[in-house]
């Protein structure tokens, strides 16, 4: 295949086995011409992967698959994950998880985040399939945190490059899990097994070299080395910064749609405007590496619209 990604640069796209249709200026594309349920050839998968690196989230329409097939597809990117809470409870085999919102199980993902940042090696890729789509609402949104980084001024980038952000599962995640399970004994177990971790506030993508803001509403606690007020002010600014629609794309689900995204370059959120209608999705992730910031990789942003 002729596509080569230069760090931070939008190279001209050229694919032989797939078609790619962009849905947003910063991220998002629909893939057609190939069925992800098939036994993909090496070239087909390589082109899908290139499209994922370039567009950060990709979509396949109407490709219903079993949980086993979803895990098999995920394994093309690496080792499917065992969710940390499940690992803590003794689960030893990767599996999928079903997330169901209805009148009795309220949506809990309507905030910008990337998954499980409170472990040392968070996931690198996620796959999400719609099992039940609500009759209205219930979209999922993604934010390009690479484009958001590129849109910062050079002085601001120089301030945040090299800083670290502390991530923790406490208190929000621990509380949610304890309330759902009815077992408050989970809280000390989770805190002991996963006491929190520092990750770079700006991370370098290990495949493209692009830089991204590594933020996550649910799990970020404070910027290491800053005072409480300094940390709060900086994180408040960055989270307001990524709220800008120019960094976003939005997907309206139909049953069988599949989304695959790069956890290293995006935030996402499940919009909760479908209440009390049912939204049911099945998710799995792929193990990643320890996030890092490498100042020696030349910074080369792609074009980002700057409002006047």
Tab-separated table of C-alpha atoms in Angstrom:
chain	number	residue	atom	x	y	z
A	1	UNK	CA	0.000	0.000	0.000
A	2	UNK	CA	1.228	3.471	-0.850
A	3	UNK	CA	0.000	5.428	2.187
A	4	UNK	CA	2.689	6.551	4.633
A	5	UNK	CA	1.794	8.700	7.639
A	6	UNK	CA	4.296	11.434	8.327
A	7	UNK	CA	4.072	12.589	11.971
A	8	UNK	CA	1.429	15.277	12.242
A	9	UNK	CA	0.892	15.555	8.479
A	10	UNK	CA	-2.182	14.678	6.434
A	11	UNK	CA	-0.657	12.756	3.573
A	12	UNK	CA	-2.724	12.165	0.459
A	13	UNK	CA	-4.881	9.089	0.923
A	14	UNK	CA	-4.630	6.175	-1.481
A	15	UNK	CA	-6.318	2.847	-0.816
A	16	UNK	CA	-6.712	-0.227	-3.003
A	17	UNK	CA	-9.140	-2.386	-1.029
A	18	UNK	CA	-11.356	0.051	0.922
A	19	UNK	CA	-13.260	3.288	0.424
A	20	UNK	CA	-12.975	6.056	3.005
A	21	UNK	CA	-15.506	8.886	3.397
A	22	UNK	CA	-14.736	11.613	5.922
A	23	UNK	CA	-17.527	12.813	8.208
A	24	UNK	CA	-15.698	15.640	9.990
A	25	UNK	CA	-12.910	18.131	9.500
A	26	UNK	CA	-10.880	17.030	12.529
A	27	UNK	CA	-11.709	13.325	12.724
A	28	UNK	CA	-14.074	10.579	11.675
A	29	UNK	CA	-14.565	8.492	8.527
A	30	UNK	CA	-16.881	5.762	7.246
A	31	UNK	CA	-15.193	2.678	5.791
A	32	UNK	CA	-16.890	0.731	2.996
A	33	UNK	CA	-15.889	-1.796	0.352
A	34	UNK	CA	-14.851	-4.377	2.939
A	35	UNK	CA	-16.708	-6.365	5.582
A	36	UNK	CA	-14.897	-6.441	8.961
A	37	UNK	CA	-16.648	-9.733	9.753
A	38	UNK	CA	-14.701	-11.465	6.980
A	39	UNK	CA	-11.243	-12.966	7.304
A	40	UNK	CA	-9.439	-9.753	6.368
A	41	UNK	CA	-6.336	-10.003	4.229
A	42	UNK	CA	-3.173	-8.373	5.519
A	43	UNK	CA	-3.583	-5.569	2.987
A	44	UNK	CA	-7.220	-4.942	3.920
A	45	UNK	CA	-6.345	-4.740	7.596
A	46	UNK	CA	-3.306	-2.542	6.914
A	47	UNK	CA	-5.488	-0.083	5.013
A	48	UNK	CA	-8.139	-0.079	7.736
A	49	UNK	CA	-5.418	0.571	10.296
A	50	UNK	CA	-3.961	3.425	8.234
A	51	UNK	CA	-7.439	4.959	8.010
A	52	UNK	CA	-7.803	4.629	11.787
A	53	UNK	CA	-4.473	6.364	12.413
A	54	UNK	CA	-5.387	9.163	10.040
A	55	UNK	CA	-9.041	9.707	10.999
A	56	UNK	CA	-8.822	8.603	14.667
A	57	UNK	CA	-12.326	7.059	14.667
A	58	UNK	CA	-13.762	4.937	11.860
A	59	UNK	CA	-17.224	3.490	11.322
A	60	UNK	CA	-18.723	0.481	9.556
A	61	UNK	CA	-22.457	0.583	8.864
A	62	UNK	CA	-24.744	-2.385	9.562
A	63	UNK	CA	-22.214	-5.123	10.363
A	64	UNK	CA	-23.865	-7.018	13.252
A	65	UNK	CA	-21.484	-9.538	14.757
A	66	UNK	CA	-21.210	-11.829	17.742
A	67	UNK	CA	-19.176	-10.960	20.810
A	68	UNK	CA	-16.656	-13.598	19.740
A	69	UNK	CA	-16.308	-12.041	16.284
A	70	UNK	CA	-15.851	-8.595	17.840
A	71	UNK	CA	-13.029	-9.918	20.010
A	72	UNK	CA	-11.466	-11.661	17.027
A	73	UNK	CA	-11.489	-8.398	15.057
A	74	UNK	CA	-10.049	-6.542	18.052
A	75	UNK	CA	-7.194	-9.036	18.205
A	76	UNK	CA	-5.914	-7.760	14.843
A	77	UNK	CA	-4.723	-4.683	16.774
A	78	UNK	CA	-3.180	-6.639	19.642
A	79	UNK	CA	-4.192	-8.354	22.866
A	80	UNK	CA	-7.870	-7.767	23.785
A	81	UNK	CA	-8.120	-6.365	27.285
A	82	UNK	CA	-9.405	-7.819	30.504
A	83	UNK	CA	-11.223	-4.974	32.242
A	84	UNK	CA	-9.301	-4.070	35.430
A	85	UNK	CA	-12.279	-4.640	37.715
A	86	UNK	CA	-12.823	-8.067	36.166
A	87	UNK	CA	-9.136	-8.897	36.542
A	88	UNK	CA	-9.409	-7.941	40.195
A	89	UNK	CA	-12.298	-10.396	40.547
A	90	UNK	CA	-10.299	-13.250	39.010
A	91	UNK	CA	-11.299	-13.113	35.325
A	92	UNK	CA	-8.430	-14.406	33.189
A	93	UNK	CA	-9.827	-14.312	29.632
A	94	UNK	CA	-10.564	-11.184	27.543
A	95	UNK	CA	-14.244	-10.504	26.969
A	96	UNK	CA	-16.688	-7.862	25.850
A	97	UNK	CA	-18.942	-5.788	28.078
A	98	UNK	CA	-22.511	-4.691	27.351
A	99	UNK	CA	-23.569	-1.213	28.427
A	100	UNK	CA	-27.324	-0.701	28.646
A	101	UNK	CA	-29.055	2.589	29.357
A	102	UNK	CA	-32.781	2.581	30.165
A	103	UNK	CA	-35.206	4.145	32.607
A	104	UNK	CA	-33.755	2.067	35.451
A	105	UNK	CA	-30.078	2.303	34.460
A	106	UNK	CA	-29.202	5.908	33.780
A	107	UNK	CA	-26.491	6.925	31.287
A	108	UNK	CA	-23.121	7.558	32.959
A	109	UNK	CA	-20.801	8.306	30.018
A	110	UNK	CA	-21.945	11.801	28.994
A	111	UNK	CA	-18.611	13.495	29.651
A	112	UNK	CA	-15.362	13.711	27.715
A	113	UNK	CA	-13.010	10.850	28.543
A	114	UNK	CA	-10.727	8.180	27.206
A	115	UNK	CA	-10.959	4.779	28.814
A	116	UNK	CA	-9.255	3.470	31.954
A	117	UNK	CA	-6.515	6.083	32.201
A	118	UNK	CA	-5.968	5.095	35.855
A	119	UNK	CA	-3.849	2.054	34.982
A	120	UNK	CA	-0.204	2.084	33.907
A	121	UNK	CA	-0.901	0.897	30.358
A	122	UNK	CA	-4.329	2.128	29.211
A	123	UNK	CA	-5.966	0.636	26.106
A	124	UNK	CA	-4.903	1.789	22.647
A	125	UNK	CA	-7.953	0.869	20.555
A	126	UNK	CA	-11.647	0.404	21.340
A	127	UNK	CA	-14.445	-1.257	19.372
A	128	UNK	CA	-18.091	-0.420	20.076
A	129	UNK	CA	-21.118	-1.994	18.392
A	130	UNK	CA	-24.744	-0.865	18.662
A	131	UNK	CA	-27.009	-3.700	19.814
A	132	UNK	CA	-30.104	-1.566	20.466
A	133	UNK	CA	-30.391	1.945	19.031
A	134	UNK	CA	-32.916	4.310	20.621
A	135	UNK	CA	-35.639	5.809	18.404
A	136	UNK	CA	-34.160	9.251	19.042
A	137	UNK	CA	-30.979	10.653	20.575
A	138	UNK	CA	-28.284	8.468	22.064
A	139	UNK	CA	-25.494	9.535	19.690
A	140	UNK	CA	-21.834	9.100	20.571
A	141	UNK	CA	-19.371	11.953	20.068
A	142	UNK	CA	-15.614	11.894	19.613
A	143	UNK	CA	-13.094	14.688	20.059
A	144	UNK	CA	-9.698	14.846	18.368
A	145	UNK	CA	-7.327	15.659	21.197
A	146	UNK	CA	-4.528	15.865	18.636
A	147	UNK	CA	-6.326	18.662	16.772
A	148	UNK	CA	-7.096	20.285	20.118
A	149	UNK	CA	-3.393	20.266	20.980
A	150	UNK	CA	-2.467	21.638	17.545
A	151	UNK	CA	-4.911	24.533	18.006
A	152	UNK	CA	-3.162	25.771	21.150
A	153	UNK	CA	-0.747	28.673	20.836
A	154	UNK	CA	2.971	27.933	20.807
A	155	UNK	CA	3.464	29.532	24.259
A	156	UNK	CA	0.688	27.381	25.727
A	157	UNK	CA	2.078	24.220	24.132
A	158	UNK	CA	5.483	25.036	25.621
A	159	UNK	CA	3.872	25.369	29.067
A	160	UNK	CA	2.150	21.991	29.032
A	161	UNK	CA	4.718	19.899	27.156
A	162	UNK	CA	6.438	17.665	29.691
A	163	UNK	CA	3.875	18.113	32.494
A	164	UNK	CA	2.304	15.078	34.156
A	165	UNK	CA	-1.326	14.533	35.134
A	166	UNK	CA	-2.369	12.253	37.989
A	167	UNK	CA	-5.195	9.835	37.120
A	168	UNK	CA	-7.207	7.874	39.666
A	169	UNK	CA	-10.301	5.676	39.813
A	170	UNK	CA	-11.315	7.409	43.054
A	171	UNK	CA	-13.832	8.714	43.915
A	172	UNK	CA	-16.153	8.719	40.873
A	173	UNK	CA	-15.450	5.329	39.335
A	174	UNK	CA	-15.178	3.529	42.679
A	175	UNK	CA	-18.449	5.058	43.845
A	176	UNK	CA	-20.270	4.182	40.613
A	177	UNK	CA	-19.102	0.570	40.715
A	178	UNK	CA	-20.003	0.187	44.382
A	179	UNK	CA	-23.480	1.617	43.809
A	180	UNK	CA	-24.127	-0.596	40.773
A	181	UNK	CA	-22.961	-3.761	42.487
A	182	UNK	CA	-24.244	-2.929	45.957
A	183	UNK	CA	-20.827	-3.888	47.312
A	184	UNK	CA	-18.902	-1.076	48.983
A	185	UNK	CA	-16.113	-3.544	49.732
A	186	UNK	CA	-15.025	-2.914	46.129
A	187	UNK	CA	-13.799	0.573	46.971
A	188	UNK	CA	-10.770	-0.360	49.127
A	189	UNK	CA	-9.993	-3.276	46.793
A	190	UNK	CA	-9.921	-0.998	43.747
A	191	UNK	CA	-7.903	1.655	45.518
A	192	UNK	CA	-5.321	-0.863	46.680
A	193	UNK	CA	-5.002	-2.636	43.331
A	194	UNK	CA	-5.010	0.576	41.260
A	195	UNK	CA	-3.739	3.405	43.476
A	196	UNK	CA	-3.447	5.930	40.641
A	197	UNK	CA	-0.771	6.790	38.124
A	198	UNK	CA	0.921	9.788	36.555
A	199	UNK	CA	0.685	10.109	32.769
A	200	UNK	CA	2.005	12.874	30.515
A	201	UNK	CA	-0.445	15.715	29.982
A	202	UNK	CA	0.759	15.704	26.367
A	203	UNK	CA	1.486	12.257	24.950
A	204	UNK	CA	3.414	11.250	21.841
A	205	UNK	CA	1.685	8.749	19.578
A	206	UNK	CA	3.983	5.707	19.222
A	207	UNK	CA	3.035	5.129	15.560
A	208	UNK	CA	2.545	8.592	14.051
A	209	UNK	CA	4.566	10.816	16.382
A	210	UNK	CA	1.626	13.201	16.729
A	211	UNK	CA	1.033	14.932	20.047
A	212	UNK	CA	-2.271	14.798	21.905
A	213	UNK	CA	-3.741	16.242	25.082
A	214	UNK	CA	-4.083	13.238	27.353
A	215	UNK	CA	-7.062	14.333	29.429
A	216	UNK	CA	-10.055	12.429	30.844
A	217	UNK	CA	-12.814	14.141	32.834
A	218	UNK	CA	-13.726	11.162	35.007
A	219	UNK	CA	-10.236	10.227	36.088
A	220	UNK	CA	-7.893	13.220	35.998
A	221	UNK	CA	-7.060	14.586	39.440
A	222	UNK	CA	-4.297	17.211	39.340
A	223	UNK	CA	-1.262	18.374	37.399
A	224	UNK	CA	1.843	17.138	39.163
A	225	UNK	CA	4.026	19.906	40.546
A	226	UNK	CA	1.460	22.711	40.298
A	227	UNK	CA	-0.424	24.251	43.184
A	228	UNK	CA	-4.056	23.252	43.611
A	229	UNK	CA	-5.267	26.546	42.131
A	230	UNK	CA	-2.800	26.412	39.225
A	231	UNK	CA	-3.761	22.840	38.415
A	232	UNK	CA	-7.490	23.551	38.566
A	233	UNK	CA	-7.152	26.615	36.335
A	234	UNK	CA	-5.087	24.787	33.727
A	235	UNK	CA	-7.352	21.733	33.600
A	236	UNK	CA	-10.462	23.916	33.467
A	237	UNK	CA	-9.010	25.782	30.488
A	238	UNK	CA	-8.049	22.583	28.654
A	239	UNK	CA	-11.431	20.931	29.203
A	240	UNK	CA	-13.227	24.053	27.974
A	241	UNK	CA	-10.841	24.097	25.015
A	242	UNK	CA	-11.778	20.571	23.878
A	243	UNK	CA	-15.490	21.432	24.106
A	244	UNK	CA	-15.209	23.335	20.821
A	245	UNK	CA	-17.284	21.642	18.078
A	246	UNK	CA	-14.502	22.102	15.508
A	247	UNK	CA	-12.666	19.208	17.194
A	248	UNK	CA	-15.698	16.871	17.217
A	249	UNK	CA	-17.601	14.351	15.152
A	250	UNK	CA	-20.926	12.740	16.050
A	251	UNK	CA	-22.412	9.371	15.128
A	252	UNK	CA	-26.139	8.525	15.126
A	253	UNK	CA	-26.433	4.805	15.714
A	254	UNK	CA	-28.425	2.195	13.895
A	255	UNK	CA	-28.336	-1.394	15.102
A	256	UNK	CA	-25.262	-3.214	13.847
A	257	UNK	CA	-23.086	-0.126	13.373
A	258	UNK	CA	-19.495	-0.543	14.529
A	259	UNK	CA	-17.130	2.209	15.693
A	260	UNK	CA	-13.388	1.707	16.139
A	261	UNK	CA	-11.287	4.465	17.641
A	262	UNK	CA	-7.772	5.282	18.725
A	263	UNK	CA	-7.862	5.748	22.505
A	264	UNK	CA	-4.511	7.581	22.326
A	265	UNK	CA	-5.768	10.464	20.188
A	266	UNK	CA	-9.430	10.903	21.129
A	267	UNK	CA	-11.904	11.589	23.873
A	268	UNK	CA	-15.470	10.339	23.542
A	269	UNK	CA	-18.831	10.680	25.253
A	270	UNK	CA	-22.202	8.935	25.038
A	271	UNK	CA	-24.824	11.663	24.697
A	272	UNK	CA	-27.655	11.086	27.178
A	273	UNK	CA	-30.542	12.738	25.305
A	274	UNK	CA	-32.301	9.399	24.681
A	275	UNK	CA	-33.642	8.964	28.239
A	276	UNK	CA	-35.745	6.928	29.027
A	277	UNK	CA	-35.339	5.005	25.757
A	278	UNK	CA	-32.972	2.030	25.594
A	279	UNK	CA	-29.466	2.280	24.204
A	280	UNK	CA	-27.404	-0.902	24.353
A	281	UNK	CA	-23.857	-1.201	23.071
A	282	UNK	CA	-21.119	-3.823	23.326
A	283	UNK	CA	-17.534	-2.726	23.884
A	284	UNK	CA	-14.083	-4.221	23.972
A	285	UNK	CA	-10.627	-2.681	24.054
A	286	UNK	CA	-7.085	-3.640	23.108
A	287	UNK	CA	-4.145	-3.416	25.516
A	288	UNK	CA	-1.851	-0.439	24.988
A	289	UNK	CA	1.576	0.762	26.083
A	290	UNK	CA	2.682	3.159	28.805
A	291	UNK	CA	1.943	6.731	27.600
A	292	UNK	CA	5.015	8.925	27.122
A	293	UNK	CA	6.073	12.333	25.860
A	294	UNK	CA	9.086	12.449	23.539
A	295	UNK	CA	10.309	16.004	22.869
A	296	UNK	CA	12.833	14.679	20.349
A	297	UNK	CA	10.081	13.761	17.866
A	298	UNK	CA	9.671	16.821	15.606
A	299	UNK	CA	6.349	18.582	16.126
A	300	UNK	CA	4.480	18.794	12.824
A	301	UNK	CA	0.793	19.705	13.240
A	302	UNK	CA	-1.824	19.167	10.593
A	303	UNK	CA	-3.849	22.175	9.439
A	304	UNK	CA	-6.281	23.297	12.152
A	305	UNK	CA	-8.975	25.937	11.680
A	306	UNK	CA	-8.308	28.909	13.940
A	307	UNK	CA	-11.322	31.194	14.606
A	308	UNK	CA	-10.613	34.877	14.204
